[in-house]
């Protein structure tokens, strides 16, 4: 599944990084602790978080994540969106909670 | 024939908007030099955590990168408060980060343990009130 297909199926908002929507998704990781993501997430995964600051994109880029989903209707800071465009890593949003969107994405990927 | 690459990056304490810049530059070099992918991944985790520690805990610092055919060395040298009890700092979950830093999702106390886990060798020296020097080394021979 590509990030674009995920956006359609989960009805996600696209804030930035549209050029990266063709990225292939290998799984997901849900955490708001940056060192946890740094240490445990892997390439190609979708990161689900409520953190909206620019360091999120620095980590997404260093880890080569496929996309980031902001939960609970959170909006990215301006410089976060700008960096997502530079890195071509989609920055997405949902009004759902981390629990709900994780469950839905899990079902999409593994069922 | 042994080519050595050296780079140096400066890091400003408290400037989270640039945190990760040096690590991303290092990653670019490693990719360009065709370093083994698994080694790049481990190096990036260790470098980033070390860089963030300078930003979060120190006043200023520099990151030295050295690579030859056998090894990658990253030396993170800062001027800052230093670490009183290194053994305690190495424990997972131990953190002196401020609540503002924790709200950003930093300060989980997993940085030094992440560095230890991902580096082949790690050495910390610190003088309380003056600064901290962390050296990480990666062997370029692919692990069996
Ligand atoms: N460069 C440094 N200068 C001063 N103190 C440091 C430095 N690096 C780490 N420390 C100390 O060690 C603790 C643990 O570091 P770490 O495991 O990276 O967790 P965190 O950065 O999330 O607090 C820090 O909270 C801090 O007290
Ligand atoms: Mg740290």
XYZ file of C-alpha atoms and ligand atoms in Angstrom:
283
model
C 0.000 0.000 0.000
C 1.232 3.494 -0.793
C 0.776 6.552 1.415
C -1.746 7.890 -1.138
C -3.891 4.748 -0.825
C -3.720 5.039 2.953
C -4.852 8.694 2.751
C -7.889 7.649 0.714
C -8.856 4.655 2.813
C -8.455 6.417 6.164
C -9.751 9.774 4.934
C -6.646 11.641 6.116
C -5.902 15.312 5.644
C -2.727 16.059 3.658
C -0.858 19.019 5.161
C 2.362 18.794 3.139
C 4.897 16.513 1.504
C 2.530 15.535 -1.334
C 5.440 14.459 -3.523
C 6.098 11.597 -1.137
C 2.598 10.119 -1.404
C 3.906 7.341 -3.633
C 6.023 5.995 -0.753
C 5.368 2.344 0.073
C 4.202 1.597 3.626
C 5.749 -1.325 5.508
C 4.078 -0.873 8.908
C 3.484 1.681 11.614
C 4.770 3.001 14.925
C 2.774 4.923 17.513
C 4.636 7.024 20.084
C 5.074 10.578 21.332
C 8.549 9.958 22.750
C 11.157 10.933 20.187
C 13.893 8.618 21.456
C 11.427 5.740 21.390
C 10.752 6.396 17.710
C 14.454 6.928 17.016
C 15.329 3.627 18.662
C 12.418 1.452 17.600
C 10.687 2.663 14.451
C 11.923 1.399 11.116
C 12.247 2.540 7.527
C 8.986 2.671 5.568
C 6.756 2.874 8.637
C 4.023 5.419 9.299
C 4.560 7.365 12.519
C 1.414 8.208 14.484
C 1.887 11.017 17.040
C 0.485 14.170 18.611
C 3.827 16.000 18.415
C 3.636 18.819 15.869
C 7.058 20.494 16.016
C 9.821 20.414 13.441
C 11.934 17.758 15.159
C 9.280 15.237 14.118
C 10.316 15.712 10.483
C 14.024 15.559 11.347
C 13.406 12.126 12.854
C 11.102 11.019 10.028
C 13.851 11.893 7.574
C 16.717 10.306 9.527
C 14.680 7.091 9.936
C 13.312 7.217 6.354
C 9.739 6.845 7.566
C 7.005 6.705 4.909
C 4.662 9.303 6.458
C 3.622 11.005 9.692
C 0.012 11.154 10.948
C -0.940 13.821 13.509
C -3.857 12.737 15.696
C -6.741 14.444 17.513
C -7.016 17.180 14.888
C -3.560 18.580 15.647
C -2.067 20.864 12.993
C 1.660 20.969 12.181
C 3.792 24.027 12.975
C 4.682 25.991 9.816
C 8.331 24.926 9.856
C 7.283 21.290 10.332
C 5.199 21.424 7.146
C 8.028 23.211 5.330
C 10.485 20.484 6.222
C 8.036 17.781 5.179
C 7.966 19.415 1.742
C 11.755 19.535 1.602
C 12.040 15.866 2.548
C 9.060 14.708 0.455
C 7.668 12.877 3.463
C 3.880 13.297 3.712
C 2.597 15.007 6.840
C -1.000 13.889 7.383
C -3.744 14.514 9.889
C -6.857 12.960 11.379
C -9.451 13.977 13.964
C -9.287 10.430 15.348
C -7.371 9.499 18.484
C -4.029 7.684 18.329
C -5.774 4.494 19.455
C -8.466 4.622 16.764
C -6.230 5.539 13.845
C -3.648 2.938 14.883
C -6.371 0.288 14.962
C -7.629 1.253 11.522
C -4.163 1.364 10.003
C -3.280 -1.969 11.585
C -6.341 -3.516 9.984
C -5.474 -2.010 6.595
C -1.918 -3.314 6.665
C -2.308 -6.724 8.271
C -5.840 -7.925 7.528
C 45.114 3.351 -0.232
C 43.152 4.535 2.748
C 40.940 7.541 2.449
C 40.032 9.395 5.608
C 37.047 11.723 5.739
C 36.787 14.288 8.510
C 34.063 16.831 9.175
C 33.167 19.082 12.042
C 29.797 20.555 12.985
C 28.981 23.068 15.673
C 25.916 22.693 17.854
C 24.187 25.421 19.855
C 22.645 24.517 23.193
C 18.903 25.129 23.338
C 18.459 25.472 19.565
C 15.992 22.656 18.893
C 15.123 24.025 15.457
C 18.506 22.779 14.210
C 18.678 19.574 16.224
C 19.483 16.723 13.873
C 21.267 18.843 11.282
C 24.725 17.398 11.965
C 23.314 13.869 12.063
C 21.622 14.323 8.705
C 24.889 15.629 7.204
C 26.696 12.579 8.599
C 24.020 10.301 7.162
C 24.507 11.891 3.725
C 28.241 11.172 3.828
C 27.668 7.560 4.903
C 25.186 7.015 2.070
C 27.472 8.644 -0.471
C 30.353 6.445 0.662
C 28.156 3.357 0.295
C 28.499 2.271 3.914
C 26.551 -0.863 4.834
C 22.888 0.045 5.372
C 22.557 -1.552 8.794
C 25.648 0.352 9.963
C 24.209 3.627 8.630
C 20.996 3.034 10.579
C 22.828 2.377 13.846
C 25.197 5.303 13.343
C 22.321 7.688 12.671
C 20.507 6.718 15.887
C 23.642 7.155 17.995
C 24.676 10.427 16.322
C 21.211 11.951 16.644
C 20.884 11.110 20.332
C 24.315 12.561 21.001
C 23.500 15.707 19.049
C 20.185 16.162 20.869
C 21.928 15.760 24.220
C 24.159 18.727 23.424
C 21.108 20.774 22.404
C 19.028 19.690 25.412
C 21.633 19.596 28.167
C 24.714 21.619 27.191
C 25.536 25.219 26.250
C 27.458 24.618 23.060
C 29.425 21.878 21.439
C 31.019 20.398 18.399
C 30.629 17.107 16.640
C 33.640 15.625 14.935
C 33.142 12.966 12.309
C 35.980 10.740 11.141
C 35.778 7.789 8.828
C 38.276 5.504 7.170
C 37.937 2.049 5.652
C 37.762 0.347 9.015
C 35.935 2.655 11.373
C 33.519 5.494 11.851
C 34.270 7.741 14.829
C 31.982 10.455 16.121
C 33.194 12.660 18.952
C 30.592 14.844 20.645
C 32.399 17.418 22.730
C 30.462 20.034 24.658
C 30.767 22.838 27.118
C 27.995 22.434 29.616
C 26.998 21.297 33.073
C 28.601 17.885 32.612
C 27.322 14.643 34.110
C 27.755 14.061 37.826
C 27.032 10.322 37.825
C 27.584 8.708 34.436
C 26.340 5.285 35.525
C 23.050 6.791 36.629
C 22.754 8.824 33.402
C 23.136 5.598 31.414
C 20.079 4.051 33.073
C 16.992 3.826 30.887
C 14.413 6.397 32.024
C 16.834 8.634 33.942
C 16.534 12.237 32.777
C 17.097 15.723 34.127
C 15.332 17.341 31.145
C 13.032 20.270 31.927
C 9.264 19.912 31.596
C 9.310 22.116 28.452
C 11.735 19.681 26.829
C 9.669 16.681 27.956
C 6.523 18.155 26.462
C 8.248 18.104 23.085
C 8.757 14.368 23.517
C 12.452 14.627 24.372
C 13.708 13.730 27.834
C 12.522 10.132 27.966
C 15.889 9.110 29.353
C 16.457 6.759 26.429
C 19.144 8.706 24.572
C 22.333 7.390 26.147
C 20.912 3.814 26.261
C 20.022 4.142 22.552
C 23.591 5.259 21.841
C 25.044 2.356 23.814
C 22.765 -0.140 22.050
C 23.589 1.092 18.561
C 27.285 1.954 18.758
C 29.985 -0.704 18.655
C 31.973 1.230 21.264
C 31.001 4.180 23.392
C 33.041 6.160 25.865
C 31.916 9.063 28.057
C 34.113 11.501 29.905
C 32.638 14.362 31.839
C 33.723 17.104 34.145
C 30.842 18.532 36.164
C 30.512 22.271 35.575
C 32.686 22.146 32.448
C 31.425 19.709 29.871
C 31.023 16.260 28.436
C 32.788 14.304 25.726
C 31.160 11.243 24.223
C 32.948 9.135 21.655
C 31.159 6.524 19.594
C 32.813 4.128 17.207
C 31.395 1.845 14.570
C 33.302 -0.990 12.918
C 32.761 -1.039 9.168
C 33.293 -4.778 8.830
C 29.779 -6.206 8.476
C 28.727 -8.134 11.596
C 28.261 -11.875 11.171
N 25.945 16.265 26.922
C 25.386 16.227 28.149
N 25.645 17.211 29.049
C 25.099 17.180 30.286
N 24.287 16.209 30.727
C 23.993 15.197 29.872
C 24.510 15.155 28.550
N 24.067 14.034 27.959
C 23.285 13.421 28.863
N 23.247 14.106 30.032
C 22.551 13.704 31.274
O 22.178 12.347 31.204
C 20.744 12.220 31.296
C 20.282 11.064 30.455
O 20.533 11.320 29.074
P 19.642 10.582 27.976
O 19.692 9.110 28.231
O 20.045 11.050 26.648
O 18.162 11.050 28.320
P 17.448 12.461 28.076
O 18.316 13.261 27.161
O 16.159 12.075 27.477
O 17.306 13.102 29.418
C 20.223 13.573 30.892
O 18.929 13.836 31.379
C 21.268 14.504 31.492
O 21.080 14.640 32.871
Mg 19.025 12.489 25.410
